[in-house]
């Protein structure tokens, strides 16, 4: 069965600094990978997705993620964070021919002025 | 374009009571899902539906019942609520041709 690990429960970053959130997955074949963001009191919004092709994918709000097959990772990055990026971020994986997604436990990002 | 809506947004109920959480989507997506979100667990799948009248269990189905008589609606019923069902519940949907899911705003349920 697939699984997703987000090693960092909480990250604090200064406004304007770079951000990287880690995501590792366990699955035998190439998965479909997603990053979602959840602002306080809101539902989950899709930031970006990887299905195939270029391993560096661009998403909304200035985020990007890189798929590294050798490391079973799909880390999320942003070069310069804004206070509005304070939220919880979830990585998710969905194997081919399986409609279900498995979510990581989430990483909470705090942005300090 | 309302997208996917959930009602109520907040609910307090007592142990043993039946409660139904509603989910409605306007996209005619074939797949719909119910998740619960608990601290430290991320999102866990309760039930899903591939189409009207087709439903199946997810990871944590015990104590929940679903139905899907119409494509756009996917209600979740707690037949006899327990304190362990205190959680935030999210409904999601997707098309049959893609894997990304689109989420509703959630329902915060407290069972006292």
PDB file of C-alpha atoms in Angstrom:
ATOM      1  CA  UNK A   1       0.000   0.000   0.000  1.00  0.00           C
ATOM      2  CA  UNK A   2       1.129   3.533  -0.640  1.00  0.00           C
ATOM      3  CA  UNK A   3       2.141   5.807   2.198  1.00  0.00           C
ATOM      4  CA  UNK A   4       3.261   9.392   2.526  1.00  0.00           C
ATOM      5  CA  UNK A   5       5.613  10.847   5.128  1.00  0.00           C
ATOM      6  CA  UNK A   6       6.018  14.508   5.873  1.00  0.00           C
ATOM      7  CA  UNK A   7       8.924  14.556   8.322  1.00  0.00           C
ATOM      8  CA  UNK A   8       8.419  18.117   9.540  1.00  0.00           C
ATOM      9  CA  UNK A   9       5.364  18.730  11.684  1.00  0.00           C
ATOM     10  CA  UNK A  10       5.984  22.445  12.029  1.00  0.00           C
ATOM     11  CA  UNK A  11       8.273  24.915  10.267  1.00  0.00           C
ATOM     12  CA  UNK A  12       8.803  28.567  11.111  1.00  0.00           C
ATOM     13  CA  UNK A  13      10.229  30.811   8.442  1.00  0.00           C
ATOM     14  CA  UNK A  14      10.840  34.545   8.174  1.00  0.00           C
ATOM     15  CA  UNK A  15       8.918  36.547   5.623  1.00  0.00           C
ATOM     16  CA  UNK A  16      11.004  36.813   2.471  1.00  0.00           C
ATOM     17  CA  UNK A  17      13.036  33.713   3.241  1.00  0.00           C
ATOM     18  CA  UNK A  18      12.914  30.540   1.212  1.00  0.00           C
ATOM     19  CA  UNK A  19      10.789  27.569   2.188  1.00  0.00           C
ATOM     20  CA  UNK A  20      11.164  23.868   1.530  1.00  0.00           C
ATOM     21  CA  UNK A  21       8.722  21.242   2.723  1.00  0.00           C
ATOM     22  CA  UNK A  22       9.670  17.605   2.528  1.00  0.00           C
ATOM     23  CA  UNK A  23       7.541  14.743   1.302  1.00  0.00           C
ATOM     24  CA  UNK A  24       8.565  11.116   0.948  1.00  0.00           C
ATOM     25  CA  UNK A  25       6.360   8.397  -0.411  1.00  0.00           C
ATOM     26  CA  UNK A  26       6.398   4.658  -0.498  1.00  0.00           C
ATOM     27  CA  UNK A  27       5.127   2.934  -3.594  1.00  0.00           C
ATOM     28  CA  UNK A  28       6.459   0.426  -6.088  1.00  0.00           C
ATOM     29  CA  UNK A  29       5.742   2.321  -9.286  1.00  0.00           C
ATOM     30  CA  UNK A  30       5.592   5.957 -10.300  1.00  0.00           C
ATOM     31  CA  UNK A  31       2.816   7.593  -8.338  1.00  0.00           C
ATOM     32  CA  UNK A  32       0.675  10.595  -9.011  1.00  0.00           C
ATOM     33  CA  UNK A  33       1.788  13.278  -6.542  1.00  0.00           C
ATOM     34  CA  UNK A  34       0.038  16.336  -5.194  1.00  0.00           C
ATOM     35  CA  UNK A  35       0.566  19.216  -2.833  1.00  0.00           C
ATOM     36  CA  UNK A  36      -2.409  20.859  -1.165  1.00  0.00           C
ATOM     37  CA  UNK A  37      -2.575  23.905   1.084  1.00  0.00           C
ATOM     38  CA  UNK A  38      -5.105  24.481   3.841  1.00  0.00           C
ATOM     39  CA  UNK A  39      -5.504  27.969   5.249  1.00  0.00           C
ATOM     40  CA  UNK A  40      -7.046  28.249   8.713  1.00  0.00           C
ATOM     41  CA  UNK A  41     -10.725  27.322   8.664  1.00  0.00           C
ATOM     42  CA  UNK A  42     -10.659  26.510   4.969  1.00  0.00           C
ATOM     43  CA  UNK A  43     -10.764  23.442   2.789  1.00  0.00           C
ATOM     44  CA  UNK A  44      -7.793  22.079   0.895  1.00  0.00           C
ATOM     45  CA  UNK A  45      -6.648  23.842  -2.255  1.00  0.00           C
ATOM     46  CA  UNK A  46      -4.533  22.137  -4.886  1.00  0.00           C
ATOM     47  CA  UNK A  47      -1.135  23.817  -5.254  1.00  0.00           C
ATOM     48  CA  UNK A  48       0.394  21.568  -7.891  1.00  0.00           C
ATOM     49  CA  UNK A  49       0.502  18.033  -9.213  1.00  0.00           C
ATOM     50  CA  UNK A  50       2.903  15.646 -10.892  1.00  0.00           C
ATOM     51  CA  UNK A  51       1.776  12.910 -13.219  1.00  0.00           C
ATOM     52  CA  UNK A  52       4.686  12.430 -15.618  1.00  0.00           C
ATOM     53  CA  UNK A  53       7.219  14.321 -17.707  1.00  0.00           C
ATOM     54  CA  UNK A  54       9.281  17.205 -16.395  1.00  0.00           C
ATOM     55  CA  UNK A  55      10.193  16.446 -12.814  1.00  0.00           C
ATOM     56  CA  UNK A  56      10.092  20.108 -11.788  1.00  0.00           C
ATOM     57  CA  UNK A  57       6.510  21.296 -11.685  1.00  0.00           C
ATOM     58  CA  UNK A  58       5.193  24.771 -11.172  1.00  0.00           C
ATOM     59  CA  UNK A  59       2.094  25.523  -9.201  1.00  0.00           C
ATOM     60  CA  UNK A  60       0.010  28.389  -8.027  1.00  0.00           C
ATOM     61  CA  UNK A  61       1.106  31.101  -5.594  1.00  0.00           C
ATOM     62  CA  UNK A  62       4.749  30.842  -6.686  1.00  0.00           C
ATOM     63  CA  UNK A  63       5.282  27.284  -5.454  1.00  0.00           C
ATOM     64  CA  UNK A  64       7.208  24.570  -7.230  1.00  0.00           C
ATOM     65  CA  UNK A  65       7.981  20.942  -6.466  1.00  0.00           C
ATOM     66  CA  UNK A  66      10.551  18.488  -7.701  1.00  0.00           C
ATOM     67  CA  UNK A  67       9.965  14.780  -8.145  1.00  0.00           C
ATOM     68  CA  UNK A  68      13.042  12.680  -7.409  1.00  0.00           C
ATOM     69  CA  UNK A  69      12.428   9.057  -8.183  1.00  0.00           C
ATOM     70  CA  UNK A  70      15.720   7.870  -6.668  1.00  0.00           C
ATOM     71  CA  UNK A  71      14.829   9.449  -3.344  1.00  0.00           C
ATOM     72  CA  UNK A  72      11.067   8.772  -3.481  1.00  0.00           C
ATOM     73  CA  UNK A  73      10.571  12.424  -2.726  1.00  0.00           C
ATOM     74  CA  UNK A  74       8.396  15.276  -3.889  1.00  0.00           C
ATOM     75  CA  UNK A  75       9.566  18.355  -2.004  1.00  0.00           C
ATOM     76  CA  UNK A  76       7.745  21.656  -2.197  1.00  0.00           C
ATOM     77  CA  UNK A  77       9.635  24.944  -2.455  1.00  0.00           C
ATOM     78  CA  UNK A  78       9.035  28.636  -2.570  1.00  0.00           C
ATOM     79  CA  UNK A  79      11.885  31.134  -3.052  1.00  0.00           C
ATOM     80  CA  UNK A  80      10.389  33.921  -0.947  1.00  0.00           C
ATOM     81  CA  UNK A  81       7.494  33.398   1.440  1.00  0.00           C
ATOM     82  CA  UNK A  82       4.784  35.895   2.182  1.00  0.00           C
ATOM     83  CA  UNK A  83       2.826  36.189   5.414  1.00  0.00           C
ATOM     84  CA  UNK A  84      -0.193  34.765   3.549  1.00  0.00           C
ATOM     85  CA  UNK A  85       1.689  31.494   3.058  1.00  0.00           C
ATOM     86  CA  UNK A  86       1.120  30.629   6.710  1.00  0.00           C
ATOM     87  CA  UNK A  87      -0.988  27.499   6.454  1.00  0.00           C
ATOM     88  CA  UNK A  88      -0.912  23.736   6.652  1.00  0.00           C
ATOM     89  CA  UNK A  89       0.501  21.863   3.693  1.00  0.00           C
ATOM     90  CA  UNK A  90      -0.344  18.321   2.723  1.00  0.00           C
ATOM     91  CA  UNK A  91       1.419  16.007   0.343  1.00  0.00           C
ATOM     92  CA  UNK A  92      -0.694  13.280  -1.277  1.00  0.00           C
ATOM     93  CA  UNK A  93      -0.020  10.283  -3.485  1.00  0.00           C
ATOM     94  CA  UNK A  94      -2.367   8.382  -5.782  1.00  0.00           C
ATOM     95  CA  UNK A  95      -1.144   5.293  -7.622  1.00  0.00           C
ATOM     96  CA  UNK A  96      -2.027   4.779 -11.293  1.00  0.00           C
ATOM     97  CA  UNK A  97      -5.413   3.100 -11.793  1.00  0.00           C
ATOM     98  CA  UNK A  98      -6.378   3.802  -8.203  1.00  0.00           C
ATOM     99  CA  UNK A  99      -8.659   6.712  -7.539  1.00  0.00           C
ATOM    100  CA  UNK A 100      -7.790   6.969  -3.853  1.00  0.00           C
ATOM    101  CA  UNK A 101      -5.310   9.469  -2.460  1.00  0.00           C
ATOM    102  CA  UNK A 102      -3.169   8.904   0.606  1.00  0.00           C
ATOM    103  CA  UNK A 103      -2.316  12.051   2.522  1.00  0.00           C
ATOM    104  CA  UNK A 104       0.612  12.857   4.729  1.00  0.00           C
ATOM    105  CA  UNK A 105       0.000  14.154   8.244  1.00  0.00           C
ATOM    106  CA  UNK A 106       0.715  17.697   7.137  1.00  0.00           C
ATOM    107  CA  UNK A 107       3.288  20.405   7.851  1.00  0.00           C
ATOM    108  CA  UNK A 108       2.233  23.615   9.535  1.00  0.00           C
ATOM    109  CA  UNK A 109       4.086  26.688   8.307  1.00  0.00           C
ATOM    110  CA  UNK A 110       4.360  29.764  10.472  1.00  0.00           C
ATOM    111  CA  UNK A 111       5.659  32.972   8.898  1.00  0.00           C
ATOM    112  CA  UNK A 112       7.271  35.515  11.195  1.00  0.00           C
ATOM    113  CA  UNK A 113       7.675  39.161  10.314  1.00  0.00           C
TER     114      UNK A 113
ATOM    115  CA  UNK B   1     -20.249  28.696  -9.852  1.00  0.00           C
ATOM    116  CA  UNK B   2     -20.670  27.261  -6.351  1.00  0.00           C
ATOM    117  CA  UNK B   3     -18.317  24.294  -6.839  1.00  0.00           C
ATOM    118  CA  UNK B   4     -18.513  22.021  -3.843  1.00  0.00           C
ATOM    119  CA  UNK B   5     -20.398  22.996  -0.704  1.00  0.00           C
ATOM    120  CA  UNK B   6     -20.892  21.392   2.660  1.00  0.00           C
ATOM    121  CA  UNK B   7     -23.550  21.940   5.282  1.00  0.00           C
ATOM    122  CA  UNK B   8     -23.680  22.613   8.076  1.00  0.00           C
ATOM    123  CA  UNK B   9     -20.275  24.224   8.559  1.00  0.00           C
ATOM    124  CA  UNK B  10     -20.444  23.675  12.309  1.00  0.00           C
ATOM    125  CA  UNK B  11     -22.444  21.139  14.282  1.00  0.00           C
ATOM    126  CA  UNK B  12     -22.638  20.188  17.929  1.00  0.00           C
ATOM    127  CA  UNK B  13     -24.494  17.013  18.772  1.00  0.00           C
ATOM    128  CA  UNK B  14     -24.842  14.618  21.656  1.00  0.00           C
ATOM    129  CA  UNK B  15     -23.574  11.088  21.962  1.00  0.00           C
ATOM    130  CA  UNK B  16     -26.020   8.606  20.478  1.00  0.00           C
ATOM    131  CA  UNK B  17     -27.767  11.024  18.160  1.00  0.00           C
ATOM    132  CA  UNK B  18     -27.965  10.600  14.420  1.00  0.00           C
ATOM    133  CA  UNK B  19     -26.458  13.387  12.369  1.00  0.00           C
ATOM    134  CA  UNK B  20     -26.149  13.889   8.622  1.00  0.00           C
ATOM    135  CA  UNK B  21     -23.526  15.977   6.915  1.00  0.00           C
ATOM    136  CA  UNK B  22     -24.387  17.204   3.448  1.00  0.00           C
ATOM    137  CA  UNK B  23     -22.149  17.576   0.419  1.00  0.00           C
ATOM    138  CA  UNK B  24     -23.216  19.066  -2.890  1.00  0.00           C
ATOM    139  CA  UNK B  25     -21.165  19.652  -6.039  1.00  0.00           C
ATOM    140  CA  UNK B  26     -22.145  21.512  -9.184  1.00  0.00           C
ATOM    141  CA  UNK B  27     -19.472  20.107 -11.529  1.00  0.00           C
ATOM    142  CA  UNK B  28     -21.140  16.752 -12.259  1.00  0.00           C
ATOM    143  CA  UNK B  29     -17.979  15.011 -11.085  1.00  0.00           C
ATOM    144  CA  UNK B  30     -18.424  11.274 -11.026  1.00  0.00           C
ATOM    145  CA  UNK B  31     -16.244  10.583  -7.976  1.00  0.00           C
ATOM    146  CA  UNK B  32     -16.985  11.881  -4.506  1.00  0.00           C
ATOM    147  CA  UNK B  33     -15.182  11.293  -1.223  1.00  0.00           C
ATOM    148  CA  UNK B  34     -15.583  11.815   2.493  1.00  0.00           C
ATOM    149  CA  UNK B  35     -12.541  12.388   4.701  1.00  0.00           C
ATOM    150  CA  UNK B  36     -12.056  13.145   8.334  1.00  0.00           C
ATOM    151  CA  UNK B  37      -9.192  15.302   9.527  1.00  0.00           C
ATOM    152  CA  UNK B  38      -7.698  14.764  12.957  1.00  0.00           C
ATOM    153  CA  UNK B  39      -4.560  16.202  14.470  1.00  0.00           C
ATOM    154  CA  UNK B  40      -1.560  14.061  13.642  1.00  0.00           C
ATOM    155  CA  UNK B  41      -3.468  11.878  11.182  1.00  0.00           C
ATOM    156  CA  UNK B  42      -3.836  14.119   8.161  1.00  0.00           C
ATOM    157  CA  UNK B  43      -6.874  13.147   6.132  1.00  0.00           C
ATOM    158  CA  UNK B  44      -8.348   9.686   6.324  1.00  0.00           C
ATOM    159  CA  UNK B  45     -10.819   8.369   3.798  1.00  0.00           C
ATOM    160  CA  UNK B  46     -14.177   7.309   5.218  1.00  0.00           C
ATOM    161  CA  UNK B  47     -16.201   6.424   2.125  1.00  0.00           C
ATOM    162  CA  UNK B  48     -16.097   7.131  -1.566  1.00  0.00           C
ATOM    163  CA  UNK B  49     -18.400   6.877  -4.539  1.00  0.00           C
ATOM    164  CA  UNK B  50     -17.540   6.319  -8.173  1.00  0.00           C
ATOM    165  CA  UNK B  51     -20.993   7.262  -9.464  1.00  0.00           C
ATOM    166  CA  UNK B  52     -24.608   7.475  -8.375  1.00  0.00           C
ATOM    167  CA  UNK B  53     -25.616   4.347  -6.470  1.00  0.00           C
ATOM    168  CA  UNK B  54     -22.002   3.114  -6.271  1.00  0.00           C
ATOM    169  CA  UNK B  55     -20.284   3.531  -2.918  1.00  0.00           C
ATOM    170  CA  UNK B  56     -17.495   1.754  -1.090  1.00  0.00           C
ATOM    171  CA  UNK B  57     -15.621   1.849   2.184  1.00  0.00           C
ATOM    172  CA  UNK B  58     -12.427   3.713   2.732  1.00  0.00           C
ATOM    173  CA  UNK B  59      -9.910   3.504   5.518  1.00  0.00           C
ATOM    174  CA  UNK B  60     -12.150   4.340   8.503  1.00  0.00           C
ATOM    175  CA  UNK B  61     -15.795   3.519   7.653  1.00  0.00           C
ATOM    176  CA  UNK B  62     -17.051   2.176  10.968  1.00  0.00           C
ATOM    177  CA  UNK B  63     -19.952   4.174  12.408  1.00  0.00           C
ATOM    178  CA  UNK B  64     -20.705   5.950   9.136  1.00  0.00           C
ATOM    179  CA  UNK B  65     -23.225   5.429   6.361  1.00  0.00           C
ATOM    180  CA  UNK B  66     -23.354   7.066   2.929  1.00  0.00           C
ATOM    181  CA  UNK B  67     -25.730   7.174   0.032  1.00  0.00           C
ATOM    182  CA  UNK B  68     -25.612   8.653  -3.437  1.00  0.00           C
ATOM    183  CA  UNK B  69     -28.953   8.715  -5.177  1.00  0.00           C
ATOM    184  CA  UNK B  70     -27.964  11.741  -7.281  1.00  0.00           C
ATOM    185  CA  UNK B  71     -24.603  12.527  -8.848  1.00  0.00           C
ATOM    186  CA  UNK B  72     -24.374  15.925  -7.184  1.00  0.00           C
ATOM    187  CA  UNK B  73     -25.106  14.880  -3.590  1.00  0.00           C
ATOM    188  CA  UNK B  74     -23.175  12.643  -1.230  1.00  0.00           C
ATOM    189  CA  UNK B  75     -24.502  12.790   2.348  1.00  0.00           C
ATOM    190  CA  UNK B  76     -22.606  11.234   5.246  1.00  0.00           C
ATOM    191  CA  UNK B  77     -24.624   9.953   8.206  1.00  0.00           C
ATOM    192  CA  UNK B  78     -23.381   9.138  11.659  1.00  0.00           C
ATOM    193  CA  UNK B  79     -26.052   6.723  12.846  1.00  0.00           C
ATOM    194  CA  UNK B  80     -25.208   6.986  16.541  1.00  0.00           C
ATOM    195  CA  UNK B  81     -22.579   9.629  17.143  1.00  0.00           C
ATOM    196  CA  UNK B  82     -19.682   8.928  19.488  1.00  0.00           C
ATOM    197  CA  UNK B  83     -17.115  11.316  20.972  1.00  0.00           C
ATOM    198  CA  UNK B  84     -14.421   9.704  18.838  1.00  0.00           C
ATOM    199  CA  UNK B  85     -16.249  11.056  15.793  1.00  0.00           C
ATOM    200  CA  UNK B  86     -15.519  14.611  16.833  1.00  0.00           C
ATOM    201  CA  UNK B  87     -13.539  15.825  13.863  1.00  0.00           C
ATOM    202  CA  UNK B  88     -13.472  18.043  10.820  1.00  0.00           C
ATOM    203  CA  UNK B  89     -15.127  16.363   7.847  1.00  0.00           C
ATOM    204  CA  UNK B  90     -14.233  17.168   4.264  1.00  0.00           C
ATOM    205  CA  UNK B  91     -16.051  16.234   1.138  1.00  0.00           C
ATOM    206  CA  UNK B  92     -14.169  16.103  -2.156  1.00  0.00           C
ATOM    207  CA  UNK B  93     -14.881  15.308  -5.773  1.00  0.00           C
ATOM    208  CA  UNK B  94     -13.040  14.603  -8.997  1.00  0.00           C
ATOM    209  CA  UNK B  95     -13.743  13.741 -12.585  1.00  0.00           C
ATOM    210  CA  UNK B  96     -13.305  10.244 -13.926  1.00  0.00           C
ATOM    211  CA  UNK B  97     -10.488  11.434 -16.176  1.00  0.00           C
ATOM    212  CA  UNK B  98      -8.148  12.953 -13.616  1.00  0.00           C
ATOM    213  CA  UNK B  99      -6.814  12.252 -10.147  1.00  0.00           C
ATOM    214  CA  UNK B 100      -6.771  15.609  -8.430  1.00  0.00           C
ATOM    215  CA  UNK B 101      -9.542  16.072  -5.947  1.00  0.00           C
ATOM    216  CA  UNK B 102     -11.372  19.278  -5.154  1.00  0.00           C
ATOM    217  CA  UNK B 103     -12.384  19.876  -1.585  1.00  0.00           C
ATOM    218  CA  UNK B 104     -15.296  21.510   0.140  1.00  0.00           C
ATOM    219  CA  UNK B 105     -14.829  23.953   3.036  1.00  0.00           C
ATOM    220  CA  UNK B 106     -15.392  21.306   5.696  1.00  0.00           C
ATOM    221  CA  UNK B 107     -17.791  20.658   8.557  1.00  0.00           C
ATOM    222  CA  UNK B 108     -16.537  20.880  12.115  1.00  0.00           C
ATOM    223  CA  UNK B 109     -18.467  18.321  14.167  1.00  0.00           C
ATOM    224  CA  UNK B 110     -18.355  18.153  17.946  1.00  0.00           C
ATOM    225  CA  UNK B 111     -19.940  15.227  19.760  1.00  0.00           C
ATOM    226  CA  UNK B 112     -20.548  15.911  23.440  1.00  0.00           C
TER     227      UNK B 112
END
